[in-house]
Short mmCIF file of C-alpha atoms and ligand atoms in Angstrom, two decimals:
data_model
loop_
_atom_site.label_atom_id
_atom_site.label_comp_id
_atom_site.label_asym_id
_atom_site.label_seq_id
_atom_site.Cartn_x
_atom_site.Cartn_y
_atom_site.Cartn_z
CA MET A 155 -39.25 10.66 -15.78
CA LYS A 156 -37.45 11.44 -12.48
CA TYR A 157 -35.75 8.06 -12.71
CA ASN A 158 -34.55 8.73 -16.14
CA GLU A 159 -33.26 12.05 -15.31
CA VAL A 160 -31.28 10.67 -12.40
CA LEU A 161 -29.96 7.58 -14.12
CA GLN A 162 -28.74 9.63 -17.11
CA TYR A 163 -26.87 12.00 -14.75
CA LEU A 164 -25.28 9.06 -12.99
CA ASP A 165 -24.12 7.83 -16.19
CA GLU A 166 -22.66 11.20 -16.95
CA ILE A 167 -20.70 11.52 -13.72
CA ILE A 168 -19.91 7.99 -12.88
CA PRO A 169 -19.68 6.07 -16.20
CA ASN A 170 -17.83 3.15 -14.83
CA PRO A 171 -18.84 2.32 -11.34
CA LYS A 172 -16.71 -0.23 -9.53
CA CYS A 173 -16.87 -1.83 -6.22
CA GLU A 174 -14.25 -0.26 -3.95
CA LEU A 175 -13.64 -3.21 -1.94
CA ASN A 176 -10.65 -5.46 -2.67
CA TYR A 177 -11.18 -9.18 -2.92
CA PHE A 178 -9.76 -12.26 -4.62
CA ASN A 179 -12.45 -14.92 -4.27
CA ASP A 180 -16.01 -15.68 -2.91
CA TYR A 181 -15.18 -15.89 0.71
CA SER A 182 -12.89 -12.89 0.84
CA LEU A 183 -15.63 -10.81 -0.77
CA LEU A 184 -18.26 -11.97 1.70
CA ILE A 185 -15.90 -11.32 4.76
CA ALA A 186 -14.95 -7.87 3.29
CA ILE A 187 -18.73 -6.85 2.92
CA MET A 188 -19.26 -8.03 6.46
CA LEU A 189 -16.44 -5.96 7.93
CA SER A 190 -17.40 -2.89 5.87
CA ALA A 191 -20.32 -2.25 8.15
CA GLN A 192 -20.20 1.26 9.62
CA THR A 193 -16.76 2.00 8.21
CA LYS A 194 -15.13 2.95 4.96
CA ASP A 195 -13.99 0.50 2.12
CA SER A 196 -10.53 2.10 2.14
CA ARG A 197 -10.04 1.20 5.78
CA VAL A 198 -11.47 -2.37 5.17
CA ASN A 199 -8.95 -2.95 2.33
CA GLU A 200 -5.99 -2.05 4.65
CA VAL A 201 -7.23 -4.48 7.11
CA THR A 202 -8.21 -7.41 4.75
CA LYS A 203 -4.75 -7.09 3.10
CA VAL A 204 -3.26 -7.82 6.61
CA LEU A 205 -5.66 -10.51 7.35
CA PHE A 206 -5.53 -12.53 4.27
CA ASP A 207 -1.82 -12.15 4.08
CA LYS A 208 -1.65 -13.77 7.51
CA TYR A 209 -4.25 -16.30 7.17
CA LYS A 210 -4.01 -17.56 3.46
CA THR A 211 -6.85 -20.23 3.52
CA LEU A 212 -10.15 -20.70 4.98
CA GLU A 213 -8.69 -23.43 7.27
CA GLU A 214 -6.08 -21.03 8.51
CA LEU A 215 -8.80 -18.45 9.06
CA LYS A 216 -11.43 -20.77 11.14
CA ASN A 217 -8.40 -21.82 13.33
CA ALA A 218 -7.08 -18.23 13.73
CA ASN A 219 -6.38 -17.10 17.39
CA TYR A 220 -9.38 -14.85 18.35
CA SER A 221 -7.16 -12.29 20.23
CA ASP A 222 -4.76 -12.01 17.22
CA LEU A 223 -7.73 -11.45 14.90
CA LYS A 224 -9.24 -8.66 17.16
CA ASP A 225 -5.91 -6.87 16.78
CA ILE A 226 -5.94 -6.96 13.12
CA ILE A 227 -9.64 -5.84 12.92
CA MET A 228 -9.35 -3.24 15.53
CA PRO A 229 -9.30 -0.24 13.12
CA LEU A 230 -12.75 -0.95 11.84
CA GLY A 231 -14.59 -0.51 15.07
CA ASN A 232 -17.03 -3.07 16.50
CA TYR A 233 -13.94 -5.39 16.32
CA THR A 234 -14.83 -8.07 18.83
CA LYS A 235 -18.14 -9.02 17.09
CA LYS A 236 -16.35 -8.75 13.70
CA ALA A 237 -13.49 -11.08 14.61
CA PHE A 238 -15.73 -13.64 15.95
CA ASN A 239 -17.82 -13.23 12.69
CA VAL A 240 -14.76 -13.82 10.53
CA ILE A 241 -13.90 -17.11 12.38
CA GLU A 242 -17.49 -18.34 12.31
CA ILE A 243 -18.00 -17.45 8.69
CA ALA A 244 -14.76 -19.30 7.70
CA ARG A 245 -15.58 -22.30 9.96
CA ARG A 246 -19.12 -22.50 8.33
CA ILE A 247 -18.02 -22.39 4.77
CA CYS A 248 -15.22 -24.81 5.48
CA ASP A 249 -17.19 -27.39 7.62
CA GLU A 250 -20.73 -27.15 6.07
CA PHE A 251 -20.29 -26.17 2.50
CA ASN A 252 -17.05 -27.69 1.32
CA GLY A 253 -15.12 -24.36 1.11
CA VAL A 254 -17.48 -22.62 -1.23
CA VAL A 255 -19.79 -19.74 -0.08
CA PRO A 256 -23.32 -21.01 -0.49
CA ILE A 257 -25.59 -18.90 -2.67
CA ASP A 258 -29.00 -19.57 -1.06
CA ARG A 259 -30.02 -16.22 0.46
CA GLU A 260 -31.75 -18.11 3.45
CA ILE A 261 -28.57 -19.96 4.22
CA LEU A 262 -26.28 -17.01 3.90
CA GLU A 263 -28.49 -14.80 6.12
CA THR A 264 -28.00 -17.40 8.95
CA PHE A 265 -24.21 -16.52 8.93
CA PRO A 266 -23.18 -14.17 11.66
CA GLY A 267 -22.95 -10.43 10.47
CA ILE A 268 -24.63 -11.18 7.21
CA GLY A 269 -27.88 -9.65 6.64
CA ARG A 270 -30.10 -8.95 3.57
CA LYS A 271 -27.89 -5.90 2.41
CA THR A 272 -24.65 -8.09 2.52
CA VAL A 273 -26.10 -10.85 0.50
CA ASN A 274 -27.49 -8.39 -2.07
CA VAL A 275 -24.02 -6.92 -2.39
CA PHE A 276 -22.43 -10.40 -2.71
CA TYR A 277 -25.28 -11.36 -5.25
CA VAL A 278 -24.68 -8.30 -7.57
CA GLU A 279 -20.86 -8.27 -7.14
CA TYR A 280 -19.62 -11.82 -7.39
CA LEU A 281 -22.67 -13.70 -8.76
CA ASN A 282 -24.14 -11.11 -11.18
CA ILE A 283 -27.54 -11.92 -9.80
CA PRO A 284 -29.88 -8.88 -10.00
CA ALA A 285 -30.34 -7.27 -6.55
CA MET A 286 -30.49 -3.66 -5.08
CA PRO A 287 -28.51 -3.55 -1.82
CA VAL A 288 -29.51 -0.44 0.13
CA ASP A 289 -26.89 1.13 2.30
CA THR A 290 -26.68 4.43 3.87
CA HIS A 291 -25.73 6.21 0.66
CA VAL A 292 -28.42 4.52 -1.41
CA GLU A 293 -30.95 5.51 1.22
CA ARG A 294 -29.92 9.08 1.46
CA VAL A 295 -29.57 9.70 -2.10
CA SER A 296 -32.99 8.06 -3.08
CA LYS A 297 -34.83 10.06 -0.38
CA ARG A 298 -33.19 13.45 -1.17
CA LEU A 299 -34.06 12.81 -4.87
CA GLY A 300 -37.50 11.67 -4.22
CA LEU A 301 -37.02 8.47 -5.83
CA VAL A 302 -38.64 6.97 -2.74
CA LYS A 303 -40.90 8.38 -0.01
CA GLY A 304 -38.90 10.19 2.79
CA ASN A 305 -40.24 7.63 5.41
CA ALA A 306 -39.67 4.59 3.55
CA SER A 307 -37.92 1.59 5.19
CA VAL A 308 -34.91 -0.02 3.85
CA LEU A 309 -36.83 -2.91 2.43
CA GLU A 310 -39.27 -0.50 0.94
CA ILE A 311 -36.52 1.34 -0.75
CA GLU A 312 -35.15 -1.80 -2.24
CA LYS A 313 -38.56 -2.75 -3.44
CA VAL A 314 -39.25 0.55 -5.07
CA LEU A 315 -35.92 0.96 -6.69
CA SER A 316 -35.93 -2.70 -7.85
CA LYS A 317 -39.38 -2.00 -9.51
CA ASN A 318 -38.29 1.25 -11.21
CA ILE A 319 -34.91 0.10 -12.52
CA LYS A 320 -34.28 -2.47 -15.13
CA LYS A 321 -33.44 -5.76 -13.49
CA GLU A 322 -30.25 -6.09 -15.65
CA GLU A 323 -29.13 -2.69 -14.53
CA LEU A 324 -29.70 -3.05 -10.88
CA GLY A 325 -26.11 -3.90 -9.83
CA ARG A 326 -24.52 -0.98 -11.85
CA ARG A 327 -27.11 1.35 -10.69
CA HIS A 328 -26.78 0.37 -7.08
CA MET A 329 -22.95 1.09 -7.34
CA GLN A 330 -23.70 4.45 -9.01
CA LEU A 331 -25.98 5.40 -6.25
CA VAL A 332 -23.43 4.35 -3.75
CA LEU A 333 -20.47 6.28 -5.31
CA PHE A 334 -22.68 9.29 -5.83
CA GLY A 335 -23.55 9.31 -2.11
CA ARG A 336 -20.03 8.66 -1.12
CA TYR A 337 -18.24 11.51 -3.18
CA TYR A 338 -20.98 13.78 -4.47
CA CYS A 339 -24.14 13.76 -2.41
CA THR A 340 -22.46 13.41 0.75
CA SER A 341 -24.17 13.24 4.12
CA LYS A 342 -22.84 16.59 5.27
CA LYS A 343 -22.02 19.25 2.76
CA PRO A 344 -23.14 17.63 -0.32
CA LEU A 345 -21.77 19.12 -3.71
CA CYS A 346 -25.07 20.91 -4.68
CA ASP A 347 -23.54 23.85 -6.40
CA ASN A 348 -22.33 21.50 -9.17
CA CYS A 349 -25.19 19.11 -9.18
CA LYS A 350 -27.47 18.89 -12.31
CA LEU A 351 -30.31 17.32 -10.11
CA CYS A 352 -30.84 20.45 -8.14
CA ASP A 353 -34.31 20.96 -9.81
CA ILE A 354 -35.60 17.72 -8.65
CA CYS A 355 -33.82 17.28 -5.22
CA LYS A 356 -35.69 17.79 -2.04
CA TYR A 357 -32.65 18.45 0.11
CA LYS A 358 -32.60 21.97 1.47
S1 SF4 B 503 -28.53 18.75 -5.18
FE1 SF4 B 503 -27.22 18.27 -3.43
S2 SF4 B 503 -28.45 17.00 -2.13
FE2 SF4 B 503 -29.49 17.15 -4.16
S3 SF4 B 503 -28.73 15.34 -5.19
FE3 SF4 B 503 -27.46 16.99 -5.76
S4 SF4 B 503 -25.73 16.93 -4.47
FE4 SF4 B 503 -27.37 15.50 -3.59
#
């Protein structure tokens, strides 16, 4: 019942959830997701515009000057690591996978900066493979609403949500939860006065 109520409300306030990262193909999305760790999508979009304008192919990216790349990525934080990751991801896709991002999870998770959540986002957004990426927004909202236990780990949250939401809806529901957490049920000062889920919410 609780899931129904939450999902119905999400449909009401976020009927057309869309990924807010800009991308133009498989590798540009994978890199954008990696860069989005601990920062805002809007900031990533500003950086990837500069990045992919300057380095137009995977070959150019893998041969990019590390110092130049760091300068471009600096606004995102953790830029020394992220710049290294960009070059290494481009190199591996180029040299080992013929320029195409592999879809095997076990392989993708060996790429630097790419973990389970990144692969899940790539799956739902680019490949339409059912998955439930759990980021900070999905975790916060799911716990506040009691969709999962308050002490659940990220992996446990992924499993519980995946069990309780129709497989074919997972991608859409993930994006609704992200956007709800980003714009309504924010970490500080959530918009509780206008939220119709107050009655089931555990947040005080
Ligand atoms: S009542 Fe407030 S904390 Fe609870 S789900 Fe709604 S916005 Fe989030």
